[in-house]
PDB file of C-alpha atoms in Angstrom:
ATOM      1  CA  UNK A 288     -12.017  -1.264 -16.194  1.00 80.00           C
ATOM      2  CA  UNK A 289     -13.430  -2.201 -13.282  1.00 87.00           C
ATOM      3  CA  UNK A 290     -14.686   0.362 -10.572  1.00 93.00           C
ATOM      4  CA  UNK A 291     -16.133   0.440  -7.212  1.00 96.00           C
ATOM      5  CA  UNK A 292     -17.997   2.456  -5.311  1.00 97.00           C
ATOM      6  CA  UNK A 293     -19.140   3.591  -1.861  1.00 97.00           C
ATOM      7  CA  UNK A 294     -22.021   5.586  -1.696  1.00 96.00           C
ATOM      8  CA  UNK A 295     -21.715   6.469   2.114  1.00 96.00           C
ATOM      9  CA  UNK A 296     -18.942   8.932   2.943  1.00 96.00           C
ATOM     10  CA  UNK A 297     -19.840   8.877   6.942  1.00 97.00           C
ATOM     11  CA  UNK A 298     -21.954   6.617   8.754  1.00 97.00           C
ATOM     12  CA  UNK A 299     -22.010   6.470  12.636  1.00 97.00           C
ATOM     13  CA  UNK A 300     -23.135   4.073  15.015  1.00 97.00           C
ATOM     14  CA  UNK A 301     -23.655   3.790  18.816  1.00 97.00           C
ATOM     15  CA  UNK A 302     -21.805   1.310  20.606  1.00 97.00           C
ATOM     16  CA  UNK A 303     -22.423  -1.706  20.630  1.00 97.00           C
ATOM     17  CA  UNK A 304     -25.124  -1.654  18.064  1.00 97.00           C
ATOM     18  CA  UNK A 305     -24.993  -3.054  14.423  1.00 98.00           C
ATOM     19  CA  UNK A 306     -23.918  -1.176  11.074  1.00 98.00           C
ATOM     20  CA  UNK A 307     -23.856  -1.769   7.719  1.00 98.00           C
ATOM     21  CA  UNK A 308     -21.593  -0.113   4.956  1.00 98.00           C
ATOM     22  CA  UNK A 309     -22.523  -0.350   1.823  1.00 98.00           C
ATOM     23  CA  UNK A 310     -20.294  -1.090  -1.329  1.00 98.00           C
ATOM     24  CA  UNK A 311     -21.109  -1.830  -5.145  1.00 98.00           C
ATOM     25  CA  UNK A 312     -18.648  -2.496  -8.200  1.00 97.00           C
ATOM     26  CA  UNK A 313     -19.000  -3.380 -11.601  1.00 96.00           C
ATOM     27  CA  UNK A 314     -16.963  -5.283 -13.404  1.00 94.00           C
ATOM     28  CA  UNK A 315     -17.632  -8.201 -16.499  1.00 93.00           C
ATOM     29  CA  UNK A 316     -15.484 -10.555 -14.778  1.00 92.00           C
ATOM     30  CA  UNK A 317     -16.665 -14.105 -13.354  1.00 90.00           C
ATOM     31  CA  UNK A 318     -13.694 -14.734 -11.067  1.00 90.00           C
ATOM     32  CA  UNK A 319     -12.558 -12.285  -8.523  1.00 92.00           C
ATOM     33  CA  UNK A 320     -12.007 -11.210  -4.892  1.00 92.00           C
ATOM     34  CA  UNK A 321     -13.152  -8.538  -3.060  1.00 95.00           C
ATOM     35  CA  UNK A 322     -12.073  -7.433   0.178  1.00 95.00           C
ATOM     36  CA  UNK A 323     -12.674  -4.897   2.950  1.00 97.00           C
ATOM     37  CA  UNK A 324      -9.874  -2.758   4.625  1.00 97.00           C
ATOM     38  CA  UNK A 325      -9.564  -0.734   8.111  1.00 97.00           C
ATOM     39  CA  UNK A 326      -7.511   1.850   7.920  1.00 96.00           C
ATOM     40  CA  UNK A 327      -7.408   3.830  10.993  1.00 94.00           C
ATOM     41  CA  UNK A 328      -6.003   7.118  12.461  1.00 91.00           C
ATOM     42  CA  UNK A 329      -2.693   5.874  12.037  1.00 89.00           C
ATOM     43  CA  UNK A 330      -3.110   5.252   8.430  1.00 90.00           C
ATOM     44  CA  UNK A 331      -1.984   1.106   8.556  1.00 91.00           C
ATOM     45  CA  UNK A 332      -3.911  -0.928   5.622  1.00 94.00           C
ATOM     46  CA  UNK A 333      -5.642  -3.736   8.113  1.00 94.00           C
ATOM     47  CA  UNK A 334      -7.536  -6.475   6.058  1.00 94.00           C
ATOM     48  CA  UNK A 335     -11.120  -7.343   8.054  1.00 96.00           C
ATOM     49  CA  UNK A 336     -12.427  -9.347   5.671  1.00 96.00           C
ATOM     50  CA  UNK A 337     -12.549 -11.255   1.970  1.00 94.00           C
ATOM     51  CA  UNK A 338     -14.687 -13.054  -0.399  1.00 94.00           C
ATOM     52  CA  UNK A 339     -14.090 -15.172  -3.179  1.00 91.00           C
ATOM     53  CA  UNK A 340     -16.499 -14.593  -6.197  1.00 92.00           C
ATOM     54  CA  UNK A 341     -17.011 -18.382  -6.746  1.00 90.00           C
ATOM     55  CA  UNK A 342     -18.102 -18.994  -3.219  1.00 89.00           C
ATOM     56  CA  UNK A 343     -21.713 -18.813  -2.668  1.00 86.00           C
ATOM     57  CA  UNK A 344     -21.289 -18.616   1.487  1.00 93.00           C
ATOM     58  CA  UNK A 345     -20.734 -15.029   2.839  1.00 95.00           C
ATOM     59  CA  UNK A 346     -17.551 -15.006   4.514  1.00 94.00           C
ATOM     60  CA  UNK A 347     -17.203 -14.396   8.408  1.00 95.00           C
ATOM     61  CA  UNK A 348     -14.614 -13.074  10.701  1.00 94.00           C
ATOM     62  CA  UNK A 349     -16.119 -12.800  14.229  1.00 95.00           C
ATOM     63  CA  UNK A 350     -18.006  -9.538  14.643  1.00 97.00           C
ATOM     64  CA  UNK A 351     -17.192  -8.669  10.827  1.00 98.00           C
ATOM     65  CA  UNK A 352     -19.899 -10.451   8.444  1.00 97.00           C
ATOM     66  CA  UNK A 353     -20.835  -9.737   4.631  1.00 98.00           C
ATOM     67  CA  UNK A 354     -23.059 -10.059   2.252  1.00 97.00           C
ATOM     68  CA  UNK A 355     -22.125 -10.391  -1.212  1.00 97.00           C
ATOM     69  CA  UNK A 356     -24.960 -10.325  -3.378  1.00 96.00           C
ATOM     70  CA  UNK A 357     -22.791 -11.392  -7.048  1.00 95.00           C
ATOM     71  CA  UNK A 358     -25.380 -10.391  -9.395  1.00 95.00           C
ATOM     72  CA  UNK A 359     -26.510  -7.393  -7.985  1.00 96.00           C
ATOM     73  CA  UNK A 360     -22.688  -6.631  -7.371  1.00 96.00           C
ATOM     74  CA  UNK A 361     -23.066  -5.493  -4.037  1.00 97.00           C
ATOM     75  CA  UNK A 362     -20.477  -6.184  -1.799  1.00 97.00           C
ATOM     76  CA  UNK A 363     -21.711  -4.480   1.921  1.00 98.00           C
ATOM     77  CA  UNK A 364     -19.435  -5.223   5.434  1.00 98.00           C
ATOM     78  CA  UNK A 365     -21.695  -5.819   8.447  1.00 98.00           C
ATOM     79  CA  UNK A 366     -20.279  -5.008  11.629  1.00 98.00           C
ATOM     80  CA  UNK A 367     -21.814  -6.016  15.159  1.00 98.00           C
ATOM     81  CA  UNK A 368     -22.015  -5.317  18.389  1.00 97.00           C
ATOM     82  CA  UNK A 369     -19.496  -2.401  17.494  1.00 97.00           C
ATOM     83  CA  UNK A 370     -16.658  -0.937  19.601  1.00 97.00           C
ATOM     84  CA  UNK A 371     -15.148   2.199  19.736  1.00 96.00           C
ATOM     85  CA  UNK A 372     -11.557   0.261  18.710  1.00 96.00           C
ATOM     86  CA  UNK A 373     -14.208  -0.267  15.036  1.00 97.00           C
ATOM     87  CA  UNK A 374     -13.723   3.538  14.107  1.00 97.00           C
ATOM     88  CA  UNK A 375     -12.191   4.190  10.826  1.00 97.00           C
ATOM     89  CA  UNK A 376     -12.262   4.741   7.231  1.00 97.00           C
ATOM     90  CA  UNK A 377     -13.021   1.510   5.811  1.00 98.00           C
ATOM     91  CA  UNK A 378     -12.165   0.775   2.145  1.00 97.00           C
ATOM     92  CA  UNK A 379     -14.237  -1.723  -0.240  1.00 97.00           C
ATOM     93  CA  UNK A 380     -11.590  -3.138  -2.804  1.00 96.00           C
ATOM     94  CA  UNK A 381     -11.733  -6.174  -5.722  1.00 94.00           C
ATOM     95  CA  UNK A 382      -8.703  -7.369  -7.050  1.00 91.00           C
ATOM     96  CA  UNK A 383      -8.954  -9.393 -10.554  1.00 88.00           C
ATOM     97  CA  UNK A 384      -7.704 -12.887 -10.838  1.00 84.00           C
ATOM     98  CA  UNK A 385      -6.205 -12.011 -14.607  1.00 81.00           C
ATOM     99  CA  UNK A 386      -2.689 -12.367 -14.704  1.00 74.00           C
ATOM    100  CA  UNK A 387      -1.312  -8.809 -15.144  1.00 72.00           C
ATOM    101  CA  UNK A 388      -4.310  -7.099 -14.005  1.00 74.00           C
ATOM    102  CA  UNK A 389      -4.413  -7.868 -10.212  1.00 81.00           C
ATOM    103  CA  UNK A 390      -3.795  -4.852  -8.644  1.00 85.00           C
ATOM    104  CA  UNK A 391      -6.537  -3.668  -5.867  1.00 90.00           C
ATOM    105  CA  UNK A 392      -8.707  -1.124  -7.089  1.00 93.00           C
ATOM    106  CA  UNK A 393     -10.490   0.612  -4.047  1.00 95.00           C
ATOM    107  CA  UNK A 394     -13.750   2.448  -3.221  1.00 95.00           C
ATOM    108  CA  UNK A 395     -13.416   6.067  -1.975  1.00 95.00           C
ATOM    109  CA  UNK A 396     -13.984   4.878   1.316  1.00 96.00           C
ATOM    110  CA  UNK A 397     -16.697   5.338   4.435  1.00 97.00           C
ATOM    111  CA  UNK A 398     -15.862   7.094   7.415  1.00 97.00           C
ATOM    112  CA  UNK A 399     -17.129   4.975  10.512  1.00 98.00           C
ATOM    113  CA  UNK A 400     -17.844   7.220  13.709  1.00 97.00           C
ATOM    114  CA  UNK A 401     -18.538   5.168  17.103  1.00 97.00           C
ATOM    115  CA  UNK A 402     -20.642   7.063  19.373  1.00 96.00           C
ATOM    116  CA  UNK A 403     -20.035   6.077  23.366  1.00 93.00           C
TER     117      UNK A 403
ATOM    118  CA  UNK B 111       6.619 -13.355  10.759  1.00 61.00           C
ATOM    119  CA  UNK B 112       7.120  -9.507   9.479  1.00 79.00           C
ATOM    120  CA  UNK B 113       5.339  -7.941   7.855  1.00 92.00           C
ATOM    121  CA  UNK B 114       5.967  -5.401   5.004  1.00 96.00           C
ATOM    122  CA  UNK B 115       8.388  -2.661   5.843  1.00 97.00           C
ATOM    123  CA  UNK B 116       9.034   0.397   4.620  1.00 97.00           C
ATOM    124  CA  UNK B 117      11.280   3.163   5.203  1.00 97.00           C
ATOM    125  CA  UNK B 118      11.650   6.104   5.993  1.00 97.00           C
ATOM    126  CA  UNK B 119       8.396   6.196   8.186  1.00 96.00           C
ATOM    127  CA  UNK B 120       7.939  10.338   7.484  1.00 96.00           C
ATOM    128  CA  UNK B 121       9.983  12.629   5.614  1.00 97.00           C
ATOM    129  CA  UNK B 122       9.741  16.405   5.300  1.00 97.00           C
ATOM    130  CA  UNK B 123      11.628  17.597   2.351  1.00 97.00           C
ATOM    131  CA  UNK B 124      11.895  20.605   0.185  1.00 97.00           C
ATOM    132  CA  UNK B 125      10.570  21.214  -3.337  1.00 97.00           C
ATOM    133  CA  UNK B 126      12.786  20.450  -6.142  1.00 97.00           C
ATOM    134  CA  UNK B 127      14.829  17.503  -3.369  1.00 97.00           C
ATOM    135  CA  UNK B 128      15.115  13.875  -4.758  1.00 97.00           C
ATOM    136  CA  UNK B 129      12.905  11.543  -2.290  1.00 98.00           C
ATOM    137  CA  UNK B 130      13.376   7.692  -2.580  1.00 98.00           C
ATOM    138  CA  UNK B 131      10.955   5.875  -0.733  1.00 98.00           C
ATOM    139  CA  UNK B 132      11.707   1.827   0.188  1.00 98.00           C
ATOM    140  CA  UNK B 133      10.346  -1.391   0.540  1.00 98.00           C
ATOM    141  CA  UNK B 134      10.934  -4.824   1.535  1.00 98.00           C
ATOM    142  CA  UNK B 135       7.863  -7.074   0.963  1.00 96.00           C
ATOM    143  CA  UNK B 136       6.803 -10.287   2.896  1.00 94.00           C
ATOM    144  CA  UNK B 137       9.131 -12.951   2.021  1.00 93.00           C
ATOM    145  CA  UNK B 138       8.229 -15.238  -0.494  1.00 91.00           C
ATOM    146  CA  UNK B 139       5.575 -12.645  -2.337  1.00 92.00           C
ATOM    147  CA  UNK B 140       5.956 -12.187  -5.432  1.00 91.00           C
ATOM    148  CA  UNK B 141       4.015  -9.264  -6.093  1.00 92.00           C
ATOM    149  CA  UNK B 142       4.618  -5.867  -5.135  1.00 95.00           C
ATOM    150  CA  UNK B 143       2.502  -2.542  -5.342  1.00 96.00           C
ATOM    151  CA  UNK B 144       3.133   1.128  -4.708  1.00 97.00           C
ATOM    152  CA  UNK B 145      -0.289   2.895  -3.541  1.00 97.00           C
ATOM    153  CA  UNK B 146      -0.401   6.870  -2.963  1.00 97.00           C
ATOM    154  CA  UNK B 147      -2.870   7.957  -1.272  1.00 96.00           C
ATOM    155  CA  UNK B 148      -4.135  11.631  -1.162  1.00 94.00           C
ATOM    156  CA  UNK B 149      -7.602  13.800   0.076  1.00 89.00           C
ATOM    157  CA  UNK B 150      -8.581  14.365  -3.597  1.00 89.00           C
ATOM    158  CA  UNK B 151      -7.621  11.324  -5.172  1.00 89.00           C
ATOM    159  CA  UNK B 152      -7.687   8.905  -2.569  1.00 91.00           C
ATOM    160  CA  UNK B 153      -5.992   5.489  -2.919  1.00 93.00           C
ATOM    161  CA  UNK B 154      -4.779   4.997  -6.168  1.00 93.00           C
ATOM    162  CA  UNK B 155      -2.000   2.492  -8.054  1.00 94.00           C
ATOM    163  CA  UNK B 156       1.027   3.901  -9.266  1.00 96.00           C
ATOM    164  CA  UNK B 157       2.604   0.669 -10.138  1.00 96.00           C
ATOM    165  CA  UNK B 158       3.220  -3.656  -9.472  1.00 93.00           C
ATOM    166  CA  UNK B 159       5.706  -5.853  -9.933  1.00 94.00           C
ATOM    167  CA  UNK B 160       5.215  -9.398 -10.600  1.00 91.00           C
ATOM    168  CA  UNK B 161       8.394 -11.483  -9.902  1.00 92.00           C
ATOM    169  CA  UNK B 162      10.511  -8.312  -9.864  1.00 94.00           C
ATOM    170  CA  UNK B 163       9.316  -7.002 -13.720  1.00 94.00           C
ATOM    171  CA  UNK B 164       6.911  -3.724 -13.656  1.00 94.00           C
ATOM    172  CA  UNK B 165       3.870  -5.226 -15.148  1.00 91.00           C
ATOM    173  CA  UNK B 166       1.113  -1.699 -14.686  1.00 90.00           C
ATOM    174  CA  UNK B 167       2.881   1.979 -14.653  1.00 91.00           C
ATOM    175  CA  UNK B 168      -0.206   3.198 -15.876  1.00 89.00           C
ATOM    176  CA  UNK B 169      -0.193   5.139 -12.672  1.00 90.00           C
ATOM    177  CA  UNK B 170       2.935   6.677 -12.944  1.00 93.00           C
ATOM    178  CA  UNK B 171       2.151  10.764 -12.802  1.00 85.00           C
ATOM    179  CA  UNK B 172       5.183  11.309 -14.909  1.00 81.00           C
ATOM    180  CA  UNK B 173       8.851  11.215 -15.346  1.00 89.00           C
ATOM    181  CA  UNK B 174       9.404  12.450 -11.988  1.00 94.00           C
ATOM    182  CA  UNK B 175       8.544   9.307 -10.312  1.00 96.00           C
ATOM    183  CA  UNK B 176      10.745   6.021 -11.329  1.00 96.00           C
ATOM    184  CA  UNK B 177      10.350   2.683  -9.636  1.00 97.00           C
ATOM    185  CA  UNK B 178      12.711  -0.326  -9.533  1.00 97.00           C
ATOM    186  CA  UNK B 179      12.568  -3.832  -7.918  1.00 97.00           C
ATOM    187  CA  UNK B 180      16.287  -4.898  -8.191  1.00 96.00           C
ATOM    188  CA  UNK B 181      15.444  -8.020  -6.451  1.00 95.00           C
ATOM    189  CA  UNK B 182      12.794 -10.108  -4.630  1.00 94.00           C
ATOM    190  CA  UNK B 183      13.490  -8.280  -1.655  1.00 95.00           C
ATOM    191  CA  UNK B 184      13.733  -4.998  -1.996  1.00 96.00           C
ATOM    192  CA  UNK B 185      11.958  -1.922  -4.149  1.00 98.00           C
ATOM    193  CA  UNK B 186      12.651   1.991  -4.460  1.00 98.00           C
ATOM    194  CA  UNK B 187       9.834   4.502  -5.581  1.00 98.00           C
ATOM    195  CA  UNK B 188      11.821   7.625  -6.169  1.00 97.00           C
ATOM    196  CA  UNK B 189      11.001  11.529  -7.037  1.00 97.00           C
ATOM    197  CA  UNK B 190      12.881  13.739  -8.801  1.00 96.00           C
ATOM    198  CA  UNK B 191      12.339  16.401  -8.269  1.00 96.00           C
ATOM    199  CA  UNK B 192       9.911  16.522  -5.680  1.00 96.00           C
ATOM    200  CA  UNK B 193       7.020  19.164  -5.809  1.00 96.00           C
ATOM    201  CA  UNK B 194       4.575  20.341  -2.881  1.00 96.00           C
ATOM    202  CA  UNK B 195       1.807  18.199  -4.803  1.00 95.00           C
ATOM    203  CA  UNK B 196       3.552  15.020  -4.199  1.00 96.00           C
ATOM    204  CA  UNK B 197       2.836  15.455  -0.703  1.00 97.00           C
ATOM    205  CA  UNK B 198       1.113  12.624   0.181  1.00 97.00           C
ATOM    206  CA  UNK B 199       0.942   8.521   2.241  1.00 97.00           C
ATOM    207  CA  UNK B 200       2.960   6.115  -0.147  1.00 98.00           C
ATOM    208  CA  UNK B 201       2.033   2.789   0.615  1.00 97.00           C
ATOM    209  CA  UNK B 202       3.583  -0.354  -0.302  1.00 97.00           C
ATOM    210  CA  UNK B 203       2.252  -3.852  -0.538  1.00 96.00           C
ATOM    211  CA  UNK B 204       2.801  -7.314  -1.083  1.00 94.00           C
ATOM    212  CA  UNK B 205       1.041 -10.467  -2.115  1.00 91.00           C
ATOM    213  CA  UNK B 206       1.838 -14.184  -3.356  1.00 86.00           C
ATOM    214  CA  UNK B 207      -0.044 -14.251  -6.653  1.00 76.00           C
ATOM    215  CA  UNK B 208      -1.692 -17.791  -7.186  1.00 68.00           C
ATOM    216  CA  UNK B 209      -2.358 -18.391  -3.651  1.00 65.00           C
ATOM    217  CA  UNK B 210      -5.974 -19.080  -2.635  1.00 57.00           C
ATOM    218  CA  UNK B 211      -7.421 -15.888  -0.531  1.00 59.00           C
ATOM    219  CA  UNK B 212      -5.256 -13.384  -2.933  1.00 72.00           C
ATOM    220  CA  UNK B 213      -4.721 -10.797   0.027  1.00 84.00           C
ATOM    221  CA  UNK B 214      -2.460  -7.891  -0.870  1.00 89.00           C
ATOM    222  CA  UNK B 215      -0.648  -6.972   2.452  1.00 92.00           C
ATOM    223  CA  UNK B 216       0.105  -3.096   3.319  1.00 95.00           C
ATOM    224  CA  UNK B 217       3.446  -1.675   4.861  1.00 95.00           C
ATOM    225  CA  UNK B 218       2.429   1.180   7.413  1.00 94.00           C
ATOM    226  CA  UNK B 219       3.104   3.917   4.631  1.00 96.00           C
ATOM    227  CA  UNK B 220       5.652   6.651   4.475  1.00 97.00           C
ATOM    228  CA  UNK B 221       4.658  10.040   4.981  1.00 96.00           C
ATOM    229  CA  UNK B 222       5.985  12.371   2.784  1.00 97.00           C
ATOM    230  CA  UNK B 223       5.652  16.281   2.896  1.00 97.00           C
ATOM    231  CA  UNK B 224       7.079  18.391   0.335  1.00 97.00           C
ATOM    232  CA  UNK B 225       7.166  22.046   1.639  1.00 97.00           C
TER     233      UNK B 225
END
């Protein structure tokens, strides 16, 4: 089965400066996705960012960058120029591509404190 | 286009009370997942559909919960009876298996305390 995990349960940042959050899985699959959530104090699942396993190119989504390093399986979510909107628990997930197995599993999540 | 809603938003209820939690995924999706999510155990599955048949229910706690997707449209995650330790965010979530970028999509949860 396949698990991941996030070795940072807080991390905090000052505004406006760059942080990293740090996420590794294992799993013997070739083919997958893996994805990054936001879930703020309101609790609402908001996808930031995904990656396909095939593609070589770490994906981008304005401030939101990874990189995905496949054969270490590391998986970590850069975030720049940070704002105070940015704090959150933010979950690392992969999702299989196997028919009947694609369910999300998720990291334990990192706790992202924005300092003014 | 909306998103996936479920219902009710919160719900305070008292041990031993049958809860029924619902959902109406993203239209066209054929997937559908119940999440709980808890301090101690964080997020985990409890069980998908895939074109309205339970494919995982490995998550299930036990014969207290039941889950049923009648249609394309709609799915209940019921408890019965409910217990303090249930207590917890349900989430549902949707996806359209097959298409390229694979996101699962989350409903805003439904609160539930059992007292």
């Amino acid at each position: 089965a396949q698990t991941v995990t996030q070795s940072q349960p807080e991390m905090s940042v000052q505004e406006a400066e760059t942080v990293t959050l740090s996420c590794t899985y294992d799993t013997s699959e070739s083919d997958y996705y893996l994805f990054w959530y936001k879930q703020p104090p309101s609790r609402q699942m908001i996808l930031v960012i995904r990656q396909e396993a095939y593609k070589q190119q770490n994906a981008t989504e304005n401030r939101f960058s990874v990189n995905f390093q496949k054969a270490a399986k590391s998986f970590s979510l850069k975030i720049s120029d940070s704002q105070l909107g940015d704090a959150a628990m933010y979950f690392c997930a992969y999702r299989s591509v196997i028919q009947g197995a694609q369910k999300l599993v998720f990291g334990q999540g990192t706790r992202l404190t924005i300092n003014p | 286009d909306a998103g996936v809603i479920q219902s009710p938003r919160h719900e305070v209820t008292e041990m031993g009370q049958e809860v029924t939690l619902r959902c109406k995924p993203i239209s066209g999706h054929n997937s559908l997942f119940w999440y709980r999510q808890t301090m101690m155990r964080g997020l985990e599955l409890l069980i998908y559909f895939n074109n309205n048949v339970p494919i995982d229910d490995s998550g299930m706690p036990e014969d207290r919960f039941s889950a049923k997707m009648p249609n394309a449209s709609f799915s209940t995650l019921k408890i019965q009876p409910s217990e303090p330790r249930d207590s917890a965010v349900y989430f549902c979530a949707s996806s359209m298996t097959g298409v390229i970028g694979n996101t699962i999509y989350f409903g805003e949860g439904s609160w539930l305390t059992v007292v």
